[in-house]
Coordinates of C-alpha atoms and ligand atoms in Angstrom, one line a residue:
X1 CA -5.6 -5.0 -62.6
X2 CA -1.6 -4.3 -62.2
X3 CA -0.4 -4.9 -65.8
X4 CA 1.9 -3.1 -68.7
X5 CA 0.5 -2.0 -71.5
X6 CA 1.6 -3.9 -74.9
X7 CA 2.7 -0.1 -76.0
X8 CA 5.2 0.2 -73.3
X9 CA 6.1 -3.7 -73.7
X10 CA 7.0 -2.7 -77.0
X11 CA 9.1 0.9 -76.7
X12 CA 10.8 0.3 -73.2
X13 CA 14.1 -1.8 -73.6
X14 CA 14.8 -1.9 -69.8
X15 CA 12.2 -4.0 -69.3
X16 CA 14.0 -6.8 -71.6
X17 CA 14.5 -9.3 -68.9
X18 CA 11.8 -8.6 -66.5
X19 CA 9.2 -10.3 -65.4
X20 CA 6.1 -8.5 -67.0
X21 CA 2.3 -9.2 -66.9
X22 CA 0.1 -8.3 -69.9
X23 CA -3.6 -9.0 -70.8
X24 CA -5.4 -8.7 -74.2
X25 CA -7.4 -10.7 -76.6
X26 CA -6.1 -13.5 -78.5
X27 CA -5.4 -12.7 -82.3
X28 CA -4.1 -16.1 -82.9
X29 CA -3.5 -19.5 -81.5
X30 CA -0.6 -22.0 -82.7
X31 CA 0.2 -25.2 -81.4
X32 CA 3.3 -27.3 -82.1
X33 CA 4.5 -30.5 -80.5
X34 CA 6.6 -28.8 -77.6
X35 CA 5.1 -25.2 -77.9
X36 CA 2.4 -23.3 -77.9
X37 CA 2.1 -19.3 -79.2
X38 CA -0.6 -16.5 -79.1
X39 CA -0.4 -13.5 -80.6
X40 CA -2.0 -11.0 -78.0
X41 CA -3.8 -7.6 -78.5
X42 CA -4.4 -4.9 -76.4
X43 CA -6.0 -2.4 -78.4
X44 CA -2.7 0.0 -77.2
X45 CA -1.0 -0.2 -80.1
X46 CA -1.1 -1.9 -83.7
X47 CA 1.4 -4.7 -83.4
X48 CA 0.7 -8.2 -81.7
X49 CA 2.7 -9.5 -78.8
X50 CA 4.0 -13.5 -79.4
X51 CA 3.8 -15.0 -76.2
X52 CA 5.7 -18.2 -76.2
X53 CA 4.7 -21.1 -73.9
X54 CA 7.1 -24.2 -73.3
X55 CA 4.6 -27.1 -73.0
X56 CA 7.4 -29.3 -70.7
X57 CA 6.3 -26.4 -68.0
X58 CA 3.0 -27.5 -67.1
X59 CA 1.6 -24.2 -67.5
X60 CA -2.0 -24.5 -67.8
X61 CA -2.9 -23.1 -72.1
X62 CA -5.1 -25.1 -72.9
X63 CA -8.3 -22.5 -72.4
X64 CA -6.4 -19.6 -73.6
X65 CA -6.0 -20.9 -77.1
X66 CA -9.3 -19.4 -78.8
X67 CA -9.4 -16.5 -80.9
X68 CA -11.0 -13.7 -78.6
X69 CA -10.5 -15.1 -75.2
X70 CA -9.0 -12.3 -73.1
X71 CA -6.3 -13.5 -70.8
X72 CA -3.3 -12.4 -68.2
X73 CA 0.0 -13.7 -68.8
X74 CA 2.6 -13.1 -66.5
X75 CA 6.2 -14.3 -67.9
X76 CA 9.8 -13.2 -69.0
X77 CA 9.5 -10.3 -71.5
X78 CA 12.9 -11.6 -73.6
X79 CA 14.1 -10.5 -77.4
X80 CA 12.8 -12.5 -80.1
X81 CA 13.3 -13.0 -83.3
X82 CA 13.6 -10.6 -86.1
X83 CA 15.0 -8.0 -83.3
X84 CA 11.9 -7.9 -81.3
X85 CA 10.3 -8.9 -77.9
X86 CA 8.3 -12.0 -76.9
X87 CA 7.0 -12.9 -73.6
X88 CA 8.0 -16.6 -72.2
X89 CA 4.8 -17.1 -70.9
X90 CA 5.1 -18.5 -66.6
X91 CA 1.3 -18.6 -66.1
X92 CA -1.7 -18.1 -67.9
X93 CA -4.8 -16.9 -66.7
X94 CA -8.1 -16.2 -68.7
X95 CA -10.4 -13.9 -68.0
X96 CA -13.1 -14.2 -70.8
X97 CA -13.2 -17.1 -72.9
X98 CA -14.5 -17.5 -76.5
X99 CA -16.5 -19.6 -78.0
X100 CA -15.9 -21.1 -81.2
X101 CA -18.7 -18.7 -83.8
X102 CA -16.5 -15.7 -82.8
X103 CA -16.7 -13.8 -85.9
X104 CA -13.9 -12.4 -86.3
X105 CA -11.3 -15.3 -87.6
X106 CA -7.9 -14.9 -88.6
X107 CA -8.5 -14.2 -91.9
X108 CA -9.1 -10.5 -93.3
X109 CA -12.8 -9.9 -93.1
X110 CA -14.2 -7.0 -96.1
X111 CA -15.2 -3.9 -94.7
X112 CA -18.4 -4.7 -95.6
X113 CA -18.8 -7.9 -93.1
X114 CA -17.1 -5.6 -90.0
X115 CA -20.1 -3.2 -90.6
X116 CA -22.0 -6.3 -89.6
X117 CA -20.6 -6.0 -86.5
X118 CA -20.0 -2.5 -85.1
X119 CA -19.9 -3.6 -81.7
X120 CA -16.8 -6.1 -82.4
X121 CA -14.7 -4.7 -85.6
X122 CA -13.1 -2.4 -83.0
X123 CA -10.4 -5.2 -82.5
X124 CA -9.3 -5.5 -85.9
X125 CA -6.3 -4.2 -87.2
X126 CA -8.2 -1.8 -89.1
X127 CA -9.9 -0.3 -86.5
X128 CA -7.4 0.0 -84.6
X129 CA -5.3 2.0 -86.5
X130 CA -8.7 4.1 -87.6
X131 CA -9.6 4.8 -84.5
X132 CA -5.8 5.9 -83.2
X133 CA -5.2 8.0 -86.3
X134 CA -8.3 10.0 -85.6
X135 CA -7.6 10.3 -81.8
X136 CA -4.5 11.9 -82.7
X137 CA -6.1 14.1 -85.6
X138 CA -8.1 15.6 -83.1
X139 CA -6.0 16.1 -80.5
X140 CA -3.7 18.1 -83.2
X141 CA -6.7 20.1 -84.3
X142 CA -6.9 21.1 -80.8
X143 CA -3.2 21.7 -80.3
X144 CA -3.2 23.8 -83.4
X145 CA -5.9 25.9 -82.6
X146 CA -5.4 26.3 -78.8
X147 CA -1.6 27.0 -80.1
X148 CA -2.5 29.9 -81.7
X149 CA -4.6 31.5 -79.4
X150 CA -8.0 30.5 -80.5
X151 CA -11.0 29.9 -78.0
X152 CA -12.6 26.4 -78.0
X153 CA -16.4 27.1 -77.7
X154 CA -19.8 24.8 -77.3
X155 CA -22.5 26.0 -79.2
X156 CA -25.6 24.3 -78.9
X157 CA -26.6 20.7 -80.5
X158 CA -30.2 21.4 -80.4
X159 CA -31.7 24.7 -81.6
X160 CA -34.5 26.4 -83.7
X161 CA -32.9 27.7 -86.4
X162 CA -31.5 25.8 -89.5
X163 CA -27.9 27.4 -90.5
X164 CA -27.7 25.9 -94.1
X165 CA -31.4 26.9 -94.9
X166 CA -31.4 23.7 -96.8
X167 CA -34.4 22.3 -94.5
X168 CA -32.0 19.1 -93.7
X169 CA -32.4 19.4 -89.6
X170 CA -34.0 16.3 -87.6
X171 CA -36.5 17.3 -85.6
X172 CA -36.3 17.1 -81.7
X173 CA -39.8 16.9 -80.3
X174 CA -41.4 15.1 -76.9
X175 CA -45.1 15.4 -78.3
X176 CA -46.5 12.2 -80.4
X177 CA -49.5 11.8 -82.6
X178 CA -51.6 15.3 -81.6
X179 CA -55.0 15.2 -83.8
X180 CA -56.3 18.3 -81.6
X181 CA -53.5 20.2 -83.3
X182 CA -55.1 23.1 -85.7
X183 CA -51.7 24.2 -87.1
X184 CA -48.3 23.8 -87.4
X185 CA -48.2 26.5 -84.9
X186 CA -50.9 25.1 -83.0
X187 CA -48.6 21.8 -82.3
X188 CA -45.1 23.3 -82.0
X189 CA -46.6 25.6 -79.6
X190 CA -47.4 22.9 -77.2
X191 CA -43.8 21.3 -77.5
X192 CA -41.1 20.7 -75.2
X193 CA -39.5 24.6 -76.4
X194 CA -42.8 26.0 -77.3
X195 CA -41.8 26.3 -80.6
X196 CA -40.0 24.0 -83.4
X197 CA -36.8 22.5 -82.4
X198 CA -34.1 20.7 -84.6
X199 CA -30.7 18.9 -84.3
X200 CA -27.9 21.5 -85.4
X201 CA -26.1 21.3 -88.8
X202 CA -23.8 23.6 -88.2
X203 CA -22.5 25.1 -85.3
X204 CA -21.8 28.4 -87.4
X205 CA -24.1 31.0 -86.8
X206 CA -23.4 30.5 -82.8
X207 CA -20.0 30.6 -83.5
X208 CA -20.3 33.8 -85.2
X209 CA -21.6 35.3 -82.3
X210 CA -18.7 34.0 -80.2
X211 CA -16.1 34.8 -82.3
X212 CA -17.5 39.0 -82.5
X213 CA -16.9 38.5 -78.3
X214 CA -13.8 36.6 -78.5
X215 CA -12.5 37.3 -81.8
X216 CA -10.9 33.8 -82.7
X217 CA -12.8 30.5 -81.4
X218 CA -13.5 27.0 -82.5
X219 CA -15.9 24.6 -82.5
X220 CA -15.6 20.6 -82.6
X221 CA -18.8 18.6 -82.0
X222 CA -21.0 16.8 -84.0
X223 CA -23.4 18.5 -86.9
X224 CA -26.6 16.2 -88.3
X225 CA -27.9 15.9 -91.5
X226 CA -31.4 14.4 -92.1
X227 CA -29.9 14.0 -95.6
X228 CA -31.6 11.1 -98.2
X229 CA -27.8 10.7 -99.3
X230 CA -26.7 7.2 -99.6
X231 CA -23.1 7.7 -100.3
X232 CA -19.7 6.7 -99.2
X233 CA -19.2 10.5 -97.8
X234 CA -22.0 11.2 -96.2
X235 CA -23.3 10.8 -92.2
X236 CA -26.4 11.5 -90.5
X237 CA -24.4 12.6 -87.6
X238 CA -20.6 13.9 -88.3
X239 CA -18.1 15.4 -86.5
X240 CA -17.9 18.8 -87.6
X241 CA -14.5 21.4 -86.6
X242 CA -15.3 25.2 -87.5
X243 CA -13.3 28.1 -87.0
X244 CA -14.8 31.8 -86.9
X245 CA -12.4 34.7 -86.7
X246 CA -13.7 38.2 -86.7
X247 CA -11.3 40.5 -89.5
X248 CA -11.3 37.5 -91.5
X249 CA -11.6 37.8 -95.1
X250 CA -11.7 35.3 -97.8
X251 CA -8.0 35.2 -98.4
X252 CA -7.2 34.6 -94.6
X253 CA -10.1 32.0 -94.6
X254 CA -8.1 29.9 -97.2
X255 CA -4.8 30.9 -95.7
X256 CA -5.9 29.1 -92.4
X257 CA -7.4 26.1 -94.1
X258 CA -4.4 25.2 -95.6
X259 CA -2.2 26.2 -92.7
X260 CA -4.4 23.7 -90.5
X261 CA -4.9 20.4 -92.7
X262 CA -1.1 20.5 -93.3
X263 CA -0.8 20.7 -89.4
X264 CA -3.1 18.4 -88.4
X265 CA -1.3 15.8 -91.9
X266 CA 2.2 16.5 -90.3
X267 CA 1.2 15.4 -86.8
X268 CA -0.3 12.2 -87.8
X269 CA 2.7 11.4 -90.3
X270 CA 5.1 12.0 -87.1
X271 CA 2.7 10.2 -84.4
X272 CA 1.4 7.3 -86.4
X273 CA 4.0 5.8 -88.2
X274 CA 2.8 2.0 -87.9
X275 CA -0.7 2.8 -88.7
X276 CA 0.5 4.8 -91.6
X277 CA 2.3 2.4 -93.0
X278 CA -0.4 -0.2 -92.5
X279 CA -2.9 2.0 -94.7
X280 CA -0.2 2.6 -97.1
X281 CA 0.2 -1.4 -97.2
X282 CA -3.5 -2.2 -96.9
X283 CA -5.8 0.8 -98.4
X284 CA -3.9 2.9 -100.7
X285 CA -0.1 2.3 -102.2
X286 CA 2.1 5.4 -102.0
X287 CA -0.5 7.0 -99.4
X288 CA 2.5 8.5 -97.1
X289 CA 4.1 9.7 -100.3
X290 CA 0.8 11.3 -101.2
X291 CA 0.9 13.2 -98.3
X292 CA 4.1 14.5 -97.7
X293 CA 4.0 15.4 -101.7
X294 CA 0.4 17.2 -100.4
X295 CA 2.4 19.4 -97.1
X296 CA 4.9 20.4 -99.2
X297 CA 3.6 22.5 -102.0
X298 CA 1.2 25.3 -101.8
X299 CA -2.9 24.0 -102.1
X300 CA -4.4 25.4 -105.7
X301 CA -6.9 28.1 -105.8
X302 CA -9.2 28.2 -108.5
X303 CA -12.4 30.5 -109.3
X304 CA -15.6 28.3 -110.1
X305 CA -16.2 30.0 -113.1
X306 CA -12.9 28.5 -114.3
X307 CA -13.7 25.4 -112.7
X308 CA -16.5 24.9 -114.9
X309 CA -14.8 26.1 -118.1
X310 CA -12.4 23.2 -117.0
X311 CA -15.3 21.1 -116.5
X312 CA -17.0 21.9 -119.8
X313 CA -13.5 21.8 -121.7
X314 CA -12.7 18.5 -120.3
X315 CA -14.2 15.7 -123.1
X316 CA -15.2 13.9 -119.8
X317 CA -18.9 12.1 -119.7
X318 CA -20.0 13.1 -116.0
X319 CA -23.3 11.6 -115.1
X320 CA -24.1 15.4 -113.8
X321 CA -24.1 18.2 -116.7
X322 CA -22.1 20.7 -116.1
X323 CA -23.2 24.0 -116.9
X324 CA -22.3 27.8 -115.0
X325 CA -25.1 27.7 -112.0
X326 CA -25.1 24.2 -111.1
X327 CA -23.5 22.5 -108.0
X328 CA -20.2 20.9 -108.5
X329 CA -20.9 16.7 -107.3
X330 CA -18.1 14.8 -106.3
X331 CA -17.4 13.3 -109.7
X332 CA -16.5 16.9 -111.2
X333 CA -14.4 17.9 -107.4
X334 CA -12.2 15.1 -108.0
X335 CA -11.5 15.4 -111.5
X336 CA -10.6 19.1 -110.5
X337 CA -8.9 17.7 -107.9
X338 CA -7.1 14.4 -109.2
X339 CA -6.9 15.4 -113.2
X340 CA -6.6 19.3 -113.6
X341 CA -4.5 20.3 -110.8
X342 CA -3.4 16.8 -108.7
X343 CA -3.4 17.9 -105.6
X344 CA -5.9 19.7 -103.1
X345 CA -7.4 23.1 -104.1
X346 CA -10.0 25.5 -103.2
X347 CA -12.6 26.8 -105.5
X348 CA -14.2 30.0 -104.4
X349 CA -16.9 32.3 -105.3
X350 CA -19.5 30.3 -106.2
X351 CA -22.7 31.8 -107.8
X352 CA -24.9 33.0 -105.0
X353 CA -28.2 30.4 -105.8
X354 CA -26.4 27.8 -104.8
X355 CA -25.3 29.0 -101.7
X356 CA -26.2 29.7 -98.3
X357 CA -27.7 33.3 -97.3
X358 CA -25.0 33.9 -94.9
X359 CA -21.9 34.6 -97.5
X360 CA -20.9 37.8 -98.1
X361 CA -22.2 38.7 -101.7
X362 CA -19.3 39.9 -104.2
X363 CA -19.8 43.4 -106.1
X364 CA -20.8 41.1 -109.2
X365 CA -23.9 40.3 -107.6
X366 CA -24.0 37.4 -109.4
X367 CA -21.5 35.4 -106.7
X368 CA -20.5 34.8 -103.5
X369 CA -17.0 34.9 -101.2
X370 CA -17.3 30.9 -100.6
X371 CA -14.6 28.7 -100.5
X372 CA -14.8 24.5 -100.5
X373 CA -11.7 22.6 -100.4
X374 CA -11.4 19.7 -102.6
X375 CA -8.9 16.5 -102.2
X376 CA -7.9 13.9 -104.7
X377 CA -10.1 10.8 -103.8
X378 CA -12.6 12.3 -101.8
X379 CA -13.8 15.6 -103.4
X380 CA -14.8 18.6 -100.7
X381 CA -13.5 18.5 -96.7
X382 CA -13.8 21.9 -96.0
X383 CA -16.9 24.5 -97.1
X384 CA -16.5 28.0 -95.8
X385 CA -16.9 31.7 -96.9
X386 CA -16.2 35.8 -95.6
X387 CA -19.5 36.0 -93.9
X388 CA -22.1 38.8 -95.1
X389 CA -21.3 41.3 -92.8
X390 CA -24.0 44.1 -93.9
X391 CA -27.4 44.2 -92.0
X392 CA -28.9 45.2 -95.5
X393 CA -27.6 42.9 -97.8
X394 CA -28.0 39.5 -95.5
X395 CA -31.8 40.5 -95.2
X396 CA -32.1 40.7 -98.5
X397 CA -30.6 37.5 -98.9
X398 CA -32.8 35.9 -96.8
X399 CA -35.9 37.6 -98.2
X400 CA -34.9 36.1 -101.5
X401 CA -34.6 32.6 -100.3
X402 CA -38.1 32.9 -98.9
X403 CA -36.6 32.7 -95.0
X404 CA -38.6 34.4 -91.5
X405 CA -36.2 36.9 -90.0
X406 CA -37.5 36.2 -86.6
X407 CA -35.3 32.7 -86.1
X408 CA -32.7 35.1 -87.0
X409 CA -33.5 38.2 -84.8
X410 CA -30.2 37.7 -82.4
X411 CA -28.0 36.8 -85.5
X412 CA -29.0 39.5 -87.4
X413 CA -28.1 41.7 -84.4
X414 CA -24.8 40.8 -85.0
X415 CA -25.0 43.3 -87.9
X416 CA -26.0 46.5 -86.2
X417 CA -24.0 46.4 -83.2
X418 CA -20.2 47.1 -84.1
X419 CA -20.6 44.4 -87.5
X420 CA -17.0 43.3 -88.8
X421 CA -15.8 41.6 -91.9
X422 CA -15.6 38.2 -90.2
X423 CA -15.4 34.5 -91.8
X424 CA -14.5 31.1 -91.1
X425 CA -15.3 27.5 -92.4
X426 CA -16.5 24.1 -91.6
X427 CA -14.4 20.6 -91.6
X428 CA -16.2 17.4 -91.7
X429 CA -13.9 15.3 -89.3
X430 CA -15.0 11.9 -91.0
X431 CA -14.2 13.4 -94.6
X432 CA -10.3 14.5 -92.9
X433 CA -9.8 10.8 -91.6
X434 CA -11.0 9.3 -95.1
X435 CA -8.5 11.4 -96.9
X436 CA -5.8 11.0 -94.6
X437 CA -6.1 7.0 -94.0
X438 CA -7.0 6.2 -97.6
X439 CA -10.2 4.6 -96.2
X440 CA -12.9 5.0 -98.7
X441 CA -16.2 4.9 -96.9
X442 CA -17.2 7.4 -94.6
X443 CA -18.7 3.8 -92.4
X444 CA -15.2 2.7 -91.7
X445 CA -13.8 6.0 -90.3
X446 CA -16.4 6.0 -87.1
X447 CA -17.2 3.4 -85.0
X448 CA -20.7 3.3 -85.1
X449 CA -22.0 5.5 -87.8
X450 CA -25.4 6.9 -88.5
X451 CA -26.6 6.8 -92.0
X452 CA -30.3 7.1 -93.5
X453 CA -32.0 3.7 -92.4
X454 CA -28.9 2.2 -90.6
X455 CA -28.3 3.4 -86.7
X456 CA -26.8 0.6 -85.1
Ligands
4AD1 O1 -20.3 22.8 -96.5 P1 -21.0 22.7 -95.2 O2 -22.5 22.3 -95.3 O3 -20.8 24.0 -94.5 C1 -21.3 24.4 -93.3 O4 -22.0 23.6 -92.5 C2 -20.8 25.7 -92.8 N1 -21.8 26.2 -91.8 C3 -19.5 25.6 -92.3 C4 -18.9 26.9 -91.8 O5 -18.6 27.7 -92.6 N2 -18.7 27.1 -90.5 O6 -20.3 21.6 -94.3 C5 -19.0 21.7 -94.0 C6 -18.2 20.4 -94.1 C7 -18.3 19.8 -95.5 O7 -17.2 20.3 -96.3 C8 -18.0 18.3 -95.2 O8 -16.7 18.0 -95.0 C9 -18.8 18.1 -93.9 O9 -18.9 19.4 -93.3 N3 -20.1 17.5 -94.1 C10 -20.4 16.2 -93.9 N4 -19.6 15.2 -93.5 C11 -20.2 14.0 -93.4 N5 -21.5 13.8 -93.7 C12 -22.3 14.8 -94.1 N6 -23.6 14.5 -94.3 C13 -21.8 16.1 -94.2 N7 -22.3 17.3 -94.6 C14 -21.2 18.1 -94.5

């Protein structure tokens, strides 16, 4: 249908004066004595064009004025008030009309009623902005990566071999209810793969294998957690970005984190300016301040072990105890984060029980070269670590977790043929999107998401 987007209505002067046709959905109806007005969307861009109609012409309005119809209007795109454009509407046709029970009035619905409605609560301001913001985050996470020479690889969604060892994969299987079955074994065996299959959490150990053939690639695809955590941060399925450079050592792990979340920050700040400033109105005063205060200074690094004399030293009352050994929860990450150092920071070398069997074990032998990087008002967006690169010590490691080498046997290999000092980390999209809109729930960052007993 020939038409002009509301964007370009908005940002090309020359057409001041035309004659212009736009369609959209009606955000608002007003009816006077001699006029009529609707505010029209077009999911383009953030801002509502007025369309004016002059009831003496005749035009035909009547139908169009429900919230949610979806009309054409052609008209005169003129300069209205407060040194912006209207349309002076010539004829009015709709497309889809609306009944009354459309749910989405004019008033701001909670977050919490739009979840009600995934299929619909794209069309609110909110989501509109959400969804635009993380368009352009990922398109700068490509830019930045592609920019610096890095090679954007696939690695497989379903496979047989859980990365995080933390027995969280779904299961992907074509077989039902099989009494027959003797074993485990038994049952796997007659499967789709012939042997047990899962739903990646982590594109990593792949992505190793890539990046000792190409030296620098990416991932971006989704990871899934059969997690039991009901909490604002956490998805059953996420978008998940993770680097893996071969010669990469801790240091250079934190050095591209930071290099990349203040690219991917600036980019938005630049592209998004009425989005940003709607989240700075809407979800969190002082958000764009927060930011370009968080771009411009260097990120903290701190060691754990400091991290929990801070913890221990603070006079806080966590819910969690906090003692060397345990796993930091987001309540002691953001008081890291927001009290001690007030900005974002990495904590590294975490003790080696709480981590996975893949990162490189320190000469302490009591810790390992992780990293996670923690944000005021969310807590950790990035986990990552220098990779164990010795054939020895990784079998070990998995020996003492209680793992099978054999799902391992072509990732192990990766150790005796021409092994490297080689690292990387992952970045949970969803988490990014939070921290950079000031959105607080990990359900209003993704249009439909996937959480333990919700998949709408
Ligand atoms: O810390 P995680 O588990 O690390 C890994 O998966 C590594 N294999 C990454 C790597 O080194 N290549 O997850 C990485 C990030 C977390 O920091 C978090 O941002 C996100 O993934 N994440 C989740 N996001 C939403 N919902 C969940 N259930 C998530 N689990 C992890």
């Amino acid at each position: 249908m020939k038409h002009t987007d509301i964007r370009d209505i908005f940002s090309d002067a020359a057409l001041v004066g035309q004659e212009v046709t736009v369609c959209g959905w009606v955000r608002t109806a007003r009816n006077s004595k001699t006029m009529a007005f609707l505010a029209l969307n077009d999911g383009t861009t953030l801002p509502h064009l007025q369309i004016v109609i002059d009831k003496s012409t005749g035009i035909a309005f009547e139908d169009a004025m429900h919230l949610g119809a979806s009309v054409k209007v052609t008209g005169t795109l003129v300069a209205g008030q407060n040194g912006g454009v209207e349309v002076n509407a010539a004829s009015i046709t709709v497309l889809g009309s609306c009944p009354a029970e459309y749910p989405l009035q004019k008033k701001r619905h909670t977050l919490e009623f739009l979840r009600t409605m995934p299929h619909l609560r794209g069309r609110t301001n909110t989501f509109n902005a959400v969804l635009r913001v993380r368009s352009v985050l990922a398109s700068a996470i490509h830019q930045y990566f592609q920019s610096k020479g890095y090679v954007y690889v696939n690695t497989p969604l379903i496979t047989g071999s859980d990365c995080e060892g933390a027995g969280e994969m779904f299961q992907v299987t074509t077989q039902g209810f099989a009494p027959d079955c003797k074993s485990a074994e038994d049952y796997y065996a007659g499967d789709f793969f012939g042997q047990r299959a899962g739903l990646s959490v982590s594109g990593q150990l792949e992505g190793e294998m890539a990046a000792m053939a190409l030296g620098k690639i990416y991932t971006f695809g989704p990871s899934f957690r059969a997690e039991n955590s009901n909490t604002p941060k956490h998805l059953a399925e996420f978008w998940h970005i993770e680097p893996e450079v071969a010669f990469m050592e801790l240091p250079d792990v934190i050095e591209l984190a930071e290099d990349m979340v203040k690219y991917v920050i600036r980019t938005v700040l630049d592209t998004c300016k009425e989005e940003m400033a709607f989240f700075d109105a809407h979800f969190e005063k002082g958000l764009i301040d927060r930011l370009e205060e968080l771009i411009s200074h260097d990120f903290a690094v701190c060691e754990y072990t400091e991290a929990i004399r801070l913890l221990k030293g603070s006079g806080e009352d966590f819910q969690y105890p906090v003692e060397w050994g345990c796993d930091l929860q987001t309540e002691h990450e953001r008081y890291i984060a927001e009290k001690v150092f007030k900005k974002a920071v990495f904590v590294t070398n975490y003790p080696k029980e709480i981590k996975s069997f893949y990162m490189k074990q320190n000469a302490d032998g009591k810790t390992v070269a992780a990293v996670d990087l923690l944000v005021p008002g969310v807590g950790e967006i990035i986990g990552g670590s220098e990779r164990e690169a010795d054939y020895d010590k990784l079998v070990a490691a998995m020996h003492e977790r209680g793992m099978a080498l054999e799902p391992y046997a072509d990732y192990l290999d990766l150790r005796r043929y021409g092994s490297v000092p080689h690292g990387g980390f992952g970045l949970g999209f969803e988490r990014l999107i939070m921290y950079v809109t000031g959105v607080q729930n990990i359900r209003d960052v993704t249009l439909f998401p996937r959480t333990v007993g919700s998949i709408r």
